[in-house]
mmCIF file of C-alpha atoms in Angstrom:
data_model
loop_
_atom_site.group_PDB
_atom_site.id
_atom_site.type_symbol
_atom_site.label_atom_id
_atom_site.label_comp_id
_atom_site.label_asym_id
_atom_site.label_seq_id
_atom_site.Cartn_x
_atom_site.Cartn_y
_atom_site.Cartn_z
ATOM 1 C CA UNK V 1 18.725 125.356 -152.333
ATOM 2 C CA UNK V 2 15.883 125.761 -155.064
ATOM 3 C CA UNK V 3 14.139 122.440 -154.352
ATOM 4 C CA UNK V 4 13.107 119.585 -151.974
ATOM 5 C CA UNK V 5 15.112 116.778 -154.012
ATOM 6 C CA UNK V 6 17.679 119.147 -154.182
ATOM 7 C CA UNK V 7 19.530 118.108 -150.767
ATOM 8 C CA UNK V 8 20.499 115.448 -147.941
ATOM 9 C CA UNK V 9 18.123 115.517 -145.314
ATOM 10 C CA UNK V 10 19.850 115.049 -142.335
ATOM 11 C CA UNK V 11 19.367 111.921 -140.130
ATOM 12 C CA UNK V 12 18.896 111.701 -136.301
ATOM 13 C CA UNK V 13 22.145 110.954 -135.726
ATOM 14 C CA UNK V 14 23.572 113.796 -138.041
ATOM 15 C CA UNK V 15 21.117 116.041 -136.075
ATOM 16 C CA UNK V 16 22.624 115.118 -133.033
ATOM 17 C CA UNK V 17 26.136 115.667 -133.576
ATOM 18 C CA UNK V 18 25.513 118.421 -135.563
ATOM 19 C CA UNK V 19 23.678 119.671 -132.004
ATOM 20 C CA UNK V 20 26.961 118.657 -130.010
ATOM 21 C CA UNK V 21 29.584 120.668 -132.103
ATOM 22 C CA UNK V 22 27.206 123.682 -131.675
ATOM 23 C CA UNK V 23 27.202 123.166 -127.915
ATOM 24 C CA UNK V 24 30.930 122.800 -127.911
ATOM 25 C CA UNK V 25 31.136 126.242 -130.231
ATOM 26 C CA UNK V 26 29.114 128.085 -127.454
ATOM 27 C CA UNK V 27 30.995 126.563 -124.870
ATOM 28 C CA UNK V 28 34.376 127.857 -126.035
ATOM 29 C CA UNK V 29 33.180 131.248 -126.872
ATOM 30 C CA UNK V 30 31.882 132.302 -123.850
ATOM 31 C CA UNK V 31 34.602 130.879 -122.055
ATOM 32 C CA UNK V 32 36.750 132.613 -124.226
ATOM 33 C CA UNK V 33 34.248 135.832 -123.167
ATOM 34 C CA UNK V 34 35.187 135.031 -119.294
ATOM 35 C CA UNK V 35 38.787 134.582 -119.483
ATOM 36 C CA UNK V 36 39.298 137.818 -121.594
ATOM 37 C CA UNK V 37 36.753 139.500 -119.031
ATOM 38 C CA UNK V 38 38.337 138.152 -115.920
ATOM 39 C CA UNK V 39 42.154 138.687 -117.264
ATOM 40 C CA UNK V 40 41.102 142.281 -118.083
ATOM 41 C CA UNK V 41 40.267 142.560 -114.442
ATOM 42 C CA UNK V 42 43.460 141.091 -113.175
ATOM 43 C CA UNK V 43 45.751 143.530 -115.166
ATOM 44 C CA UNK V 44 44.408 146.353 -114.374
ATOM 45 C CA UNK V 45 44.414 145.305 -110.658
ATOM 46 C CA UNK V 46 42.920 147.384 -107.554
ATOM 47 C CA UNK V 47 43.591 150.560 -110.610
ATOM 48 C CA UNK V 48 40.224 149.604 -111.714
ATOM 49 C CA UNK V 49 38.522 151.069 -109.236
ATOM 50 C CA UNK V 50 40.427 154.062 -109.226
ATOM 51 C CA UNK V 51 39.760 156.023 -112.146
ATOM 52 C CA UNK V 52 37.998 158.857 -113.366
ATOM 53 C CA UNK V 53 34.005 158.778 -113.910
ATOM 54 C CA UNK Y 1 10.145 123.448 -147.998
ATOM 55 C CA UNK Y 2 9.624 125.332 -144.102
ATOM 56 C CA UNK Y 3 12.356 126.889 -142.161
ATOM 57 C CA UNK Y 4 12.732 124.199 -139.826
ATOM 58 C CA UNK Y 5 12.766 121.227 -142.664
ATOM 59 C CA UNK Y 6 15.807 123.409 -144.434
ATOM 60 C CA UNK Y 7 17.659 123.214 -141.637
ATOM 61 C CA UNK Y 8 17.378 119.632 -141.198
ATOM 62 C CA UNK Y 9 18.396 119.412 -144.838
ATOM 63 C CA UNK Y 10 22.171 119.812 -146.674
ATOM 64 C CA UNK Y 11 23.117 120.929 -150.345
ATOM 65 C CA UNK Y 12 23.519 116.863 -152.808
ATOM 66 C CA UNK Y 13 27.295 117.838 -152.802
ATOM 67 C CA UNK Y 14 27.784 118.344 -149.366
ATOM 68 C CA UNK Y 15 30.682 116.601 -147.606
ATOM 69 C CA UNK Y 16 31.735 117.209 -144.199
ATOM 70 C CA UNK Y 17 29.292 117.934 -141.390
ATOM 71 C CA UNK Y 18 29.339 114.464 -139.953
ATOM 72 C CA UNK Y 19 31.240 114.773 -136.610
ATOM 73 C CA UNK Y 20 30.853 115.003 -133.094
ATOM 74 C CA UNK Y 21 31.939 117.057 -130.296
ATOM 75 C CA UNK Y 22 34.422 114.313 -129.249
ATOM 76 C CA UNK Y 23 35.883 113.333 -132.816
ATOM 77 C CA UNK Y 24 37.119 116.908 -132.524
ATOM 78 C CA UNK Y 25 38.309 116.386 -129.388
ATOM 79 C CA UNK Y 26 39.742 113.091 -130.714
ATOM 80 C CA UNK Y 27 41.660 115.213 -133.325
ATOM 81 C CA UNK Y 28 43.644 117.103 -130.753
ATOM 82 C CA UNK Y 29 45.430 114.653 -129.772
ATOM 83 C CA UNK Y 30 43.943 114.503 -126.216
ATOM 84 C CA UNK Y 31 46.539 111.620 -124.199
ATOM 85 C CA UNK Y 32 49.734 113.913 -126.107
ATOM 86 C CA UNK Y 33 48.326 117.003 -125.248
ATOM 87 C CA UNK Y 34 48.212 115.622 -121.250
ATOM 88 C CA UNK Y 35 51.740 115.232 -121.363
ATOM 89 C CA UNK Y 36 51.983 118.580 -122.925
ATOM 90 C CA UNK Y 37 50.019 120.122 -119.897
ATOM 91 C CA UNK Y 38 52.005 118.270 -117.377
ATOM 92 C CA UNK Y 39 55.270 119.662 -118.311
ATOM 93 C CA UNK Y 40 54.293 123.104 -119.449
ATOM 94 C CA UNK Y 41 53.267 123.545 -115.976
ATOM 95 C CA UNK Y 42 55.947 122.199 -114.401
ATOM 96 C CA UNK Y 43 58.438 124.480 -116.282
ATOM 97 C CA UNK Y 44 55.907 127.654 -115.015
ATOM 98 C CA UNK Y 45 56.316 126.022 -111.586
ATOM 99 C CA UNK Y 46 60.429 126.092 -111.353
ATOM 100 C CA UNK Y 47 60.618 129.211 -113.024
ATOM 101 C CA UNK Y 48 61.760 132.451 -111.138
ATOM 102 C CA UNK Y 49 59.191 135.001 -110.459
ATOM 103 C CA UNK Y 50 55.965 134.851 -109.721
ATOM 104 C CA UNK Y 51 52.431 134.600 -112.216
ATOM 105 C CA UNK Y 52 49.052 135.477 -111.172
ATOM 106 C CA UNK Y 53 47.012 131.875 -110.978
ATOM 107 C CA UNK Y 54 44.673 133.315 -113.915
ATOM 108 C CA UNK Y 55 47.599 134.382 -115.965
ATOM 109 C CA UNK Y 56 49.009 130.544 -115.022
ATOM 110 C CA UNK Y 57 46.320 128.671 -115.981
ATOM 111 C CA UNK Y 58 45.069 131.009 -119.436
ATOM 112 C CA UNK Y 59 48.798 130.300 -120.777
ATOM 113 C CA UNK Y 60 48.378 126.357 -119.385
ATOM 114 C CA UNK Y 61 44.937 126.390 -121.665
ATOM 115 C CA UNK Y 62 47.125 128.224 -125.198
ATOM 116 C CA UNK Y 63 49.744 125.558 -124.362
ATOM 117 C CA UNK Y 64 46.910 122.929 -124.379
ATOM 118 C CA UNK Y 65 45.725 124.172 -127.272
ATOM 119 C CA UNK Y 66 48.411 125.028 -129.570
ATOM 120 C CA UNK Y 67 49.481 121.471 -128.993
ATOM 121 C CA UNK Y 68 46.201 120.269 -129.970
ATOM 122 C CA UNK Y 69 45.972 122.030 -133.224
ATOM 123 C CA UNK Y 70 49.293 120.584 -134.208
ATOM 124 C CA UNK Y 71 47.980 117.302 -134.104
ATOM 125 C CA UNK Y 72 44.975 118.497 -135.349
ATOM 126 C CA UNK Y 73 47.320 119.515 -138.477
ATOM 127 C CA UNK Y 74 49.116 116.580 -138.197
ATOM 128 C CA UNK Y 75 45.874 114.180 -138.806
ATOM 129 C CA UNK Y 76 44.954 116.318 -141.956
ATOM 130 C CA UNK Y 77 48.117 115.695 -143.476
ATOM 131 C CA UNK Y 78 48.843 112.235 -142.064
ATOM 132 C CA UNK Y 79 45.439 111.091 -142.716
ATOM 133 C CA UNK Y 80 47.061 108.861 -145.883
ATOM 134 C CA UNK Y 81 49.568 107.213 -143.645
ATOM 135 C CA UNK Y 82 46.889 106.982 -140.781
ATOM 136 C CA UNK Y 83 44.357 105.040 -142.869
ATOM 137 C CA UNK Y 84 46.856 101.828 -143.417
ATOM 138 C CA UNK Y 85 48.424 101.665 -139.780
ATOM 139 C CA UNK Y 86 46.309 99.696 -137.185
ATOM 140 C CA UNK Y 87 47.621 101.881 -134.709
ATOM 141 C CA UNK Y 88 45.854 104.941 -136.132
ATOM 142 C CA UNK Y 89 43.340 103.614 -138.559
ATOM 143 C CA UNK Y 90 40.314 104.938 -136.437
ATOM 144 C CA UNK Y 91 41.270 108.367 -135.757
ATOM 145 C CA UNK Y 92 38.517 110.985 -136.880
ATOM 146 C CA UNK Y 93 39.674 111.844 -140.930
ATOM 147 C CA UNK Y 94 40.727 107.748 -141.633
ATOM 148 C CA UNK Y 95 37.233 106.887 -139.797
ATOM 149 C CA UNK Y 96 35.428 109.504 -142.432
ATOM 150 C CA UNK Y 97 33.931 111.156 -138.767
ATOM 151 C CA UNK Y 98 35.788 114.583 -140.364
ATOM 152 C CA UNK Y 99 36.731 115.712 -143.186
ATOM 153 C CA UNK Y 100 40.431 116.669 -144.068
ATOM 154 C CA UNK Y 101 39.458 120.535 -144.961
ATOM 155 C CA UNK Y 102 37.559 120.175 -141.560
ATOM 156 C CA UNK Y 103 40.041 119.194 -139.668
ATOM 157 C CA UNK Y 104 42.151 121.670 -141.639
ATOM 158 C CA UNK Y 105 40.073 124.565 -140.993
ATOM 159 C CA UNK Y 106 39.773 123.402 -137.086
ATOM 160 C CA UNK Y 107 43.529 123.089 -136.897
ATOM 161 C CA UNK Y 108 44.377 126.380 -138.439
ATOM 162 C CA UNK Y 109 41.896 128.516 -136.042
ATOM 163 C CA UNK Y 110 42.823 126.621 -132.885
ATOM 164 C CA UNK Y 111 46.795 127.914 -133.999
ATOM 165 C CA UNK Y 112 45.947 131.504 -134.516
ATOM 166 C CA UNK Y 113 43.674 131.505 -131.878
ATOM 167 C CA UNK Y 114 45.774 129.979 -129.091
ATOM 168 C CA UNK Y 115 48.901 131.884 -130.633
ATOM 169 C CA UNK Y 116 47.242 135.348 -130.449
ATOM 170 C CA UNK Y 117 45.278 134.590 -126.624
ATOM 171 C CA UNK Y 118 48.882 133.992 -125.297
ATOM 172 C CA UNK Y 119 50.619 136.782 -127.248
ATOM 173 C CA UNK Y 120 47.873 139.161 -125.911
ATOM 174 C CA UNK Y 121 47.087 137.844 -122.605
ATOM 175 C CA UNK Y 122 50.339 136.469 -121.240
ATOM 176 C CA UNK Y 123 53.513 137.256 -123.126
ATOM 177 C CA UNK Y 124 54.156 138.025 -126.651
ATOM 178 C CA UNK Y 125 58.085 135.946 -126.485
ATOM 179 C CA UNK Y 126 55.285 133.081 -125.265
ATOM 180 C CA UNK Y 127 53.126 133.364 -128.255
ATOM 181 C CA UNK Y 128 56.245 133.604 -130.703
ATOM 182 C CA UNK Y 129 57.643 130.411 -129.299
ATOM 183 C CA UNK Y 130 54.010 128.489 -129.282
ATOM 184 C CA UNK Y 131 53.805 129.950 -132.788
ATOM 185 C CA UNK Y 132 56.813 128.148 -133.676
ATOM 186 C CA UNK Y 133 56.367 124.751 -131.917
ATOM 187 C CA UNK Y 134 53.194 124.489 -133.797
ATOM 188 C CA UNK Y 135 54.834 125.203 -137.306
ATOM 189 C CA UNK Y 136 57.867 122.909 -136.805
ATOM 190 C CA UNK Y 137 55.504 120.312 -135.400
ATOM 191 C CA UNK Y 138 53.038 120.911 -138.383
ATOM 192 C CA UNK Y 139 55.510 121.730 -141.216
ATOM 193 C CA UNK Y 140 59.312 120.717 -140.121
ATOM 194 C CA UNK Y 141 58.213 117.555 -139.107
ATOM 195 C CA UNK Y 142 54.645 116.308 -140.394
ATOM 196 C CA UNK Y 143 55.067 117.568 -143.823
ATOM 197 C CA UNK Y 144 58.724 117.258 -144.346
ATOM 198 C CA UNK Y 145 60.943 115.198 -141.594
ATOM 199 C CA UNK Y 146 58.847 112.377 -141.128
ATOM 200 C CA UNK Y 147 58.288 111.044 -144.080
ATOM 201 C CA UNK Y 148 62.163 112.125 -145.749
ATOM 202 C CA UNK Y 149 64.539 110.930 -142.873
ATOM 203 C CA UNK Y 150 64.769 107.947 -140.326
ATOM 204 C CA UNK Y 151 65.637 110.807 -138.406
ATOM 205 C CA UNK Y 152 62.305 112.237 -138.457
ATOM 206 C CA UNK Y 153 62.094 111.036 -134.712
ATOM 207 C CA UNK Y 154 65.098 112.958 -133.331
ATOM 208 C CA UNK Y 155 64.377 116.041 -134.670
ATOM 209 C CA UNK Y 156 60.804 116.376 -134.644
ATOM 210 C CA UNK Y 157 60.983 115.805 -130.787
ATOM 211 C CA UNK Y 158 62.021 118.766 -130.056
ATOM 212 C CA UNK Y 159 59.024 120.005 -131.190
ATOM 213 C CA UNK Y 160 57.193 117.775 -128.565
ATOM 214 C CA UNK Y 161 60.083 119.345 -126.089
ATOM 215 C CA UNK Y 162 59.417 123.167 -126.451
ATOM 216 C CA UNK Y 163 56.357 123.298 -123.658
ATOM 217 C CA UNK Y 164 58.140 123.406 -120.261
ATOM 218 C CA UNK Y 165 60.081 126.208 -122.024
ATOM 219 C CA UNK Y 166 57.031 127.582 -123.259
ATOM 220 C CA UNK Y 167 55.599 127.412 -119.779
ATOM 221 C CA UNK Y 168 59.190 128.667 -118.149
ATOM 222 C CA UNK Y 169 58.892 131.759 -120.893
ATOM 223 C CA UNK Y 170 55.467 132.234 -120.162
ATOM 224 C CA UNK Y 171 56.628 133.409 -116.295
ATOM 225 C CA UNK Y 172 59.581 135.144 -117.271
ATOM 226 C CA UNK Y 173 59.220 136.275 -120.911
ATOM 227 C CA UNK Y 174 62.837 134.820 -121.774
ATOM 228 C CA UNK Y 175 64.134 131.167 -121.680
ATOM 229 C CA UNK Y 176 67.621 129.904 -119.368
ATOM 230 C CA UNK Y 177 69.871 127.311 -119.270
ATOM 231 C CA UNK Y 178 67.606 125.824 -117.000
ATOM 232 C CA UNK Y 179 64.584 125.406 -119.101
ATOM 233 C CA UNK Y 180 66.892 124.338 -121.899
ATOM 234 C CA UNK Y 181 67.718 121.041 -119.324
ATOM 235 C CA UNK Y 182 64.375 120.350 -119.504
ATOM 236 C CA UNK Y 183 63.783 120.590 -123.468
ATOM 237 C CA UNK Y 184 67.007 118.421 -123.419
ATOM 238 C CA UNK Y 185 65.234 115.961 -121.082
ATOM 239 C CA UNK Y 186 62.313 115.335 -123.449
ATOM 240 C CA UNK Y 187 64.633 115.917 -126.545
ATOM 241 C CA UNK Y 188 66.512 113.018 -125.719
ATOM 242 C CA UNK Y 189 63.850 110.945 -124.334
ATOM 243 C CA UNK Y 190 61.913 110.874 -127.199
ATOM 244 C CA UNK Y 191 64.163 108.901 -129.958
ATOM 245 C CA UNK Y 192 64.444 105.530 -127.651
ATOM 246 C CA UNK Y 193 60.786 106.197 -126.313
ATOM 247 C CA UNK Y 194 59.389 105.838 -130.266
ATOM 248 C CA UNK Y 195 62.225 103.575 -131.674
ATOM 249 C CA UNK Y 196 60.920 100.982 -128.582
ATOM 250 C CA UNK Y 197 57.380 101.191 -130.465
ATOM 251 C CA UNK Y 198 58.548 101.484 -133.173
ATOM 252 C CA UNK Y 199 60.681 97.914 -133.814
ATOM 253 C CA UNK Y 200 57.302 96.279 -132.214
ATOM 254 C CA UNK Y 201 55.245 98.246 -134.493
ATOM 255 C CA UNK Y 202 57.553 98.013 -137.756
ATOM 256 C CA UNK Y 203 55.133 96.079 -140.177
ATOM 257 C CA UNK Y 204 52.580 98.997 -139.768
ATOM 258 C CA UNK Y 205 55.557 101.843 -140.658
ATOM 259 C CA UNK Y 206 56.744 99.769 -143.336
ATOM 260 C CA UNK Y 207 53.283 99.184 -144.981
ATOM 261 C CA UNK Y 208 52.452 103.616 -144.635
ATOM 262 C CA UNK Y 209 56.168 103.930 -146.062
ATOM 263 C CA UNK Y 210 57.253 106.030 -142.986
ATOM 264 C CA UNK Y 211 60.699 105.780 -142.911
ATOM 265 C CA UNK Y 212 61.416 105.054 -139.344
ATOM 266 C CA UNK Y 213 64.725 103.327 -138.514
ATOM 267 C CA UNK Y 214 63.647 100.308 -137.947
ATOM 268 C CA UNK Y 215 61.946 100.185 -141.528
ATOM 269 C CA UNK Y 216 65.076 102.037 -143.053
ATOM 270 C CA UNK Y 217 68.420 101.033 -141.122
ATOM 271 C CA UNK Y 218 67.051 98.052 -140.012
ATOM 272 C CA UNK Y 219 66.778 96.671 -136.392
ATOM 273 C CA UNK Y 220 69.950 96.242 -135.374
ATOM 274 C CA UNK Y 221 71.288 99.598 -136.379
ATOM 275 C CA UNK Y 222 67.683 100.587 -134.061
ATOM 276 C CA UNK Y 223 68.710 99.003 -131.200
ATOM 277 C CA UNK Y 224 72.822 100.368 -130.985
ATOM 278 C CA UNK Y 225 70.423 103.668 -131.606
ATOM 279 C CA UNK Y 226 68.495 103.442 -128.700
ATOM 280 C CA UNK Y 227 71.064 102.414 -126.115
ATOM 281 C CA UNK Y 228 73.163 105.146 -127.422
ATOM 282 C CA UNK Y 229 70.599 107.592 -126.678
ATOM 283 C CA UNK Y 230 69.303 106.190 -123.376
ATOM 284 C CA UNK Y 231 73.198 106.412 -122.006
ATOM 285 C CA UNK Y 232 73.000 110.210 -123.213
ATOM 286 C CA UNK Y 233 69.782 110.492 -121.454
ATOM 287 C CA UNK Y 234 70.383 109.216 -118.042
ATOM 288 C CA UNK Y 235 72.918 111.925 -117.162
ATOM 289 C CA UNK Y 236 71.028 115.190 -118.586
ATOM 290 C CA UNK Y 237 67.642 113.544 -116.756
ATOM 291 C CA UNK Y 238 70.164 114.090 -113.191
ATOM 292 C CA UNK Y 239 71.269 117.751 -114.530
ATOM 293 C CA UNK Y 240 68.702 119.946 -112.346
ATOM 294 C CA UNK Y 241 70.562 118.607 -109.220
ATOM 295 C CA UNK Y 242 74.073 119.440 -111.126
ATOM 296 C CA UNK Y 243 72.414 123.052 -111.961
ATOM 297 C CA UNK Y 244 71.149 123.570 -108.315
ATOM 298 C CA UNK Y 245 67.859 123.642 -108.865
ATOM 299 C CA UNK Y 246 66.672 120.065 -107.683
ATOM 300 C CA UNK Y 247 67.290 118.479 -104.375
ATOM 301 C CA UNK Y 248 70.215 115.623 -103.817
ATOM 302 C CA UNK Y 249 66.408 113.630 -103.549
ATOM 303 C CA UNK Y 250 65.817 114.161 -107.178
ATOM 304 C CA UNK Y 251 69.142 113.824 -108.122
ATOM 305 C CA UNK Y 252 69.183 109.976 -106.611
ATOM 306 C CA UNK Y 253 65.924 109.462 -108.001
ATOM 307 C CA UNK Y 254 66.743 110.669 -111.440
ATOM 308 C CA UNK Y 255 70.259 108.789 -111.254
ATOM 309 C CA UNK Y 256 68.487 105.354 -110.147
ATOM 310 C CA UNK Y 257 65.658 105.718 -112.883
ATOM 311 C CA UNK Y 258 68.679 106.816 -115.724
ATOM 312 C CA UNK Y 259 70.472 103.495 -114.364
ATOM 313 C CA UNK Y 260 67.305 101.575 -115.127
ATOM 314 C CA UNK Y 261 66.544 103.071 -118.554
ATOM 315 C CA UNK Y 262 69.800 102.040 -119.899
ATOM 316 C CA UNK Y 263 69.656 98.583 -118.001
ATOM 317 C CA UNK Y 264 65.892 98.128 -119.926
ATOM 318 C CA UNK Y 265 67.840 99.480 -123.042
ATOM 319 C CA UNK Y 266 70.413 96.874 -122.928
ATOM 320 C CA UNK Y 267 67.928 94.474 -122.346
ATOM 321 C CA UNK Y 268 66.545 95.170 -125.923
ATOM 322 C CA UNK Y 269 69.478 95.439 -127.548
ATOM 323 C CA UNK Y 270 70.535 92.267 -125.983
ATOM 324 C CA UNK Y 271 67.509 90.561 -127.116
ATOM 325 C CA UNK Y 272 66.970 90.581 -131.177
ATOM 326 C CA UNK Y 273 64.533 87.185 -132.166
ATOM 327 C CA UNK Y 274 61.201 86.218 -130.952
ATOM 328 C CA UNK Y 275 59.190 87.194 -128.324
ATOM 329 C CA UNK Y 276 61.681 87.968 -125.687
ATOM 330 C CA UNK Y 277 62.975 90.876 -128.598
ATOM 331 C CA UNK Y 278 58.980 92.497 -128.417
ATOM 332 C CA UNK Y 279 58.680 91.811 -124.667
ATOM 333 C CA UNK Y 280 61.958 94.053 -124.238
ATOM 334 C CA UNK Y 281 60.728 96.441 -126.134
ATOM 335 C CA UNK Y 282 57.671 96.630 -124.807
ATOM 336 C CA UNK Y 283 59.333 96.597 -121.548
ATOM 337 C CA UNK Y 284 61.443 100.016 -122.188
ATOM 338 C CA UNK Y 285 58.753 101.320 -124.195
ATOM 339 C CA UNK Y 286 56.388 101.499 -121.035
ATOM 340 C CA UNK Y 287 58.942 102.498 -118.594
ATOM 341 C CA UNK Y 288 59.985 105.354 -120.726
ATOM 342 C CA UNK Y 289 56.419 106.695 -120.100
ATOM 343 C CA UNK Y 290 56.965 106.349 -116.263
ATOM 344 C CA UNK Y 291 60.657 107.543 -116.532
ATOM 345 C CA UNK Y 292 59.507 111.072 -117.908
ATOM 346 C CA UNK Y 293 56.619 111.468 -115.769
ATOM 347 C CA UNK Y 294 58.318 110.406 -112.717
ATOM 348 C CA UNK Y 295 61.324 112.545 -113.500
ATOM 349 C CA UNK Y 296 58.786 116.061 -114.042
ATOM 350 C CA UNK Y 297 56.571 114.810 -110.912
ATOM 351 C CA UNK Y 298 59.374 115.163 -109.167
ATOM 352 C CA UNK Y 299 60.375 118.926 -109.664
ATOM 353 C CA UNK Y 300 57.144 119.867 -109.712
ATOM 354 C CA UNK Y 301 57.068 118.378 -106.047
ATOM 355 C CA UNK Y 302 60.523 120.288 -104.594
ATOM 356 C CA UNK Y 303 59.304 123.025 -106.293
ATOM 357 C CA UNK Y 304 55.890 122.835 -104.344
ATOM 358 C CA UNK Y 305 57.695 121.821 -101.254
ATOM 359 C CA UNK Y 306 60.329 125.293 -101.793
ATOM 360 C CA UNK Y 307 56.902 126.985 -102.446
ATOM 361 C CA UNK Y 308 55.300 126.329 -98.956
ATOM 362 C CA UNK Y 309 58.161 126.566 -97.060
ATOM 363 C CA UNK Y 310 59.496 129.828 -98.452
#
C-alpha cells in the first residue's frame, strides 16, 4: 500500500463484520485450546497425577 | 497514512472481506447440519461400549463440523446453480456476503481440521470415515452426481447417511450390521424425501439445469419412483426391532409411521394435476421430516430408558 488513493477504506458496516469474524476466529481457537487441554486430561486419567517429578 | 487509518483501509483490487460471523455460519449449512447432530448421536447412543461424555461430545462437534464444511464446499461449487433457484438465491456466495475462494478456503480448513481433531482425539477409523463423507458429499456428489444423473439424489444420500455410523464408529472404532440399518434408514429416506420437493419445486431445477427426475424423467416416472422407495422404506425403518435392538414399542411405532409414509406416497402418486398434486406433495414432503426424526427420537429414547435402568 504506497498511497492514500491507493485503497478501499472500509465502511462502518465492513468494520463491523470484519470485527465479528475476528470474534468468531478467537472464539474457536481457544475453544479448540480447551477441548485439546481438557481431552488431554481425560486420557491420561487419574495417571496424571502419578508420575515422576 | 497512520496505523490505525491502514487498517481501516483495503488494497483497490480487493474482493472478499465483506461477511459476517453468521453468513459463515449460514454457509455450513446450519438446519442440515442439526439433523446431522441428531443422528450422529443417536448412533453413539445405541452403540456397545461405553465413551467418556468429553470424548462424546468432541466427536458430536467433528461430526458437526465436517458436515458443515461439506456444505460449505457445496455452496462454492453450487454457487452457479444457487444464484437462479429461489430456493437458494440468498445464501452467502449468490448474495455476494462471501466470496467463492472464501468460502473455499473456509470449507477446506473446517475438513482438515474436523478430520484431523477426530482422528487424533477420538478414533482414527472415525476420522477416515468423516474424511470420506465429506469427499463423496463434496466431490461424488456436488461436483459430479448431481449435476450428471437424475440419480444424483439416491446416491448422494448416502453421503447425508454416513453420521449415525460415524457416531456408532466413533464408540467402537468399527461399524455393524446394526449401524448399517440405520445408514439404510436415511439412505432410503432420502430419494422420496427430495423427489416430494422436488416435483413442487421443478421450475427452479429446470431453470439451474439440475437434472433431477422430475426435470429429466418427468413426473410421472417421479411419482412410481417415490412410492417404490417409500414401500422399501417402511420395512428397513421397523428393522432395529427385527435385529433386537429396539423394543416391540418402536417396532409398532416404526410399522404405523412406514404404513403412513406409503399411504402419503400413494396419495401423490394418486394425485398428478393442480393443486391437490402440490398439496400431496407437500403433504409427504413434511411428514418425511417428522417420519425420520420420530423414527431416531425413538431409539435414542429405549436406548436412554436401557441406560437408566441397567
Amino acid at each position: 500500500m504506497s498511497g492514500e488513493d491507493n485503497g478501499i477504506k472500509l465502511t462502518d458496516d465492513q468494520k463491523s463484520k470484519r470485527r465479528s469474524r475476528s470474534i468468531a476466529i478467537a472464539v474457536t481457537l481457544f475453544t479448540l485450546v480447551v477441548v485439546f487441554y481438557i481431552v488431554t486430561i481425560v486420557k491420561m486419567g487419574p495417571d496424571i497425577l502419578n508420575r515422576p517429578l | 497514512m497512520s496505523l490505525a487509518d491502514r487498517q481501516d483501509t483495503l488494497p483497490a483490487a480487493w474482493e472478499g472481506g465483506m461477511g459476517s460471523a453468521g453468513d459463515y455460519i449460514a454457509l455450513l449449512k446450519p438446519r442440515v447440519m442439526s439433523l446431522v447432530i441428531f443422528t450422529a448421536f443417536v448412533g453413539m447412543m445405541l452403540a456397545p461400549g461405553n465413551v467418556h461424555p468429553v470424548i462424546a461430545v468432541v466427536a458430536i462437534l467433528c461430526i458437526a463440523v465436517g458436515a458443515g464444511a461439506s456444505g460449505a464446499l457445496n455452496m462454492w461449487y453450487d454457487a452457479d446453480i444457487d444464484r437462479v433457484m429461489s430456493r437458494t438465491a440468498k445464501r452467502p456466495i449468490p448474495a455476494g456476503k462471501v466470496t467463492p475462494d472464501e468460502a473455499l478456503a473456509f470449507g477446506i480448513t473446517l475438513s482438515i481440521g474436523s478430520v484431523l481433531t477426530l482422528g487424533l482425539l477420538v478414533n482414527w477409523f472415525a476420522g477416515a470415515f468423516l474424511a470420506f463423507t465429506i469427499f463423496f458429499y463434496a466431490v461424488v456428489y456436488t461436483m459430479w452426481l448431481k449435476r450428471s444423473t437424475p440419480q444424483n439424489i439416491v446416491i448422494g444420500g448416502a453421503a447425508g447417511a454416513f453420521p449415525p455410523m460415524i457416531g456408532w464408529a466413533a464408540v467402537t472404532g468399527n461399524v455393524s450390521l446394526e449401524s448399517f440399518v440405520l445408514f439404510l434408514i436415511i439412505f432410503m429416506w432420502t430419494p422420496p424425501h427430495f423427489w416430494a420437493l422436488a416435483l413442487f419445486k421443478k421450475g427452479d431445477y429446470e431453470t439451474a439445469g439440475v437434472p433431477m427426475m422430475p426435470v429429466m424423467a418427468g413426473e410421472t416416472v417421479t411419482r412410481h419412483n417415490i412410492l417404490a422407495y417409500s414401500i422399501l422404506l417402511a420395512p428397513i425403518g421397523v428393522a432395529p426391532y427385527f435385529l433386537g435392538y429396539a423394543s416391540i414399542a418402536y417396532g409398532m411405532m416404526a410399522g404405523a409411521l412406514g404404513l403412513a409414509f406409503v399411504a402419503l406416497a400413494y396419495d401423490v402418486w394418486r394425485k398428478r394435476e393442480g393443486d391437490v398434486a402440490r398439496v400431496a406433495c407437500v403433504r409427504l414432503f413434511k411428514f418425511s421430516l417428522y417420519y425420520l426424526f420420530l423414527l431416531f427420537a425413538g431409539l435414542l429414547a429405549e436406548s436412554l430408558v436401557k441406560g437408566f435402568v441397567a
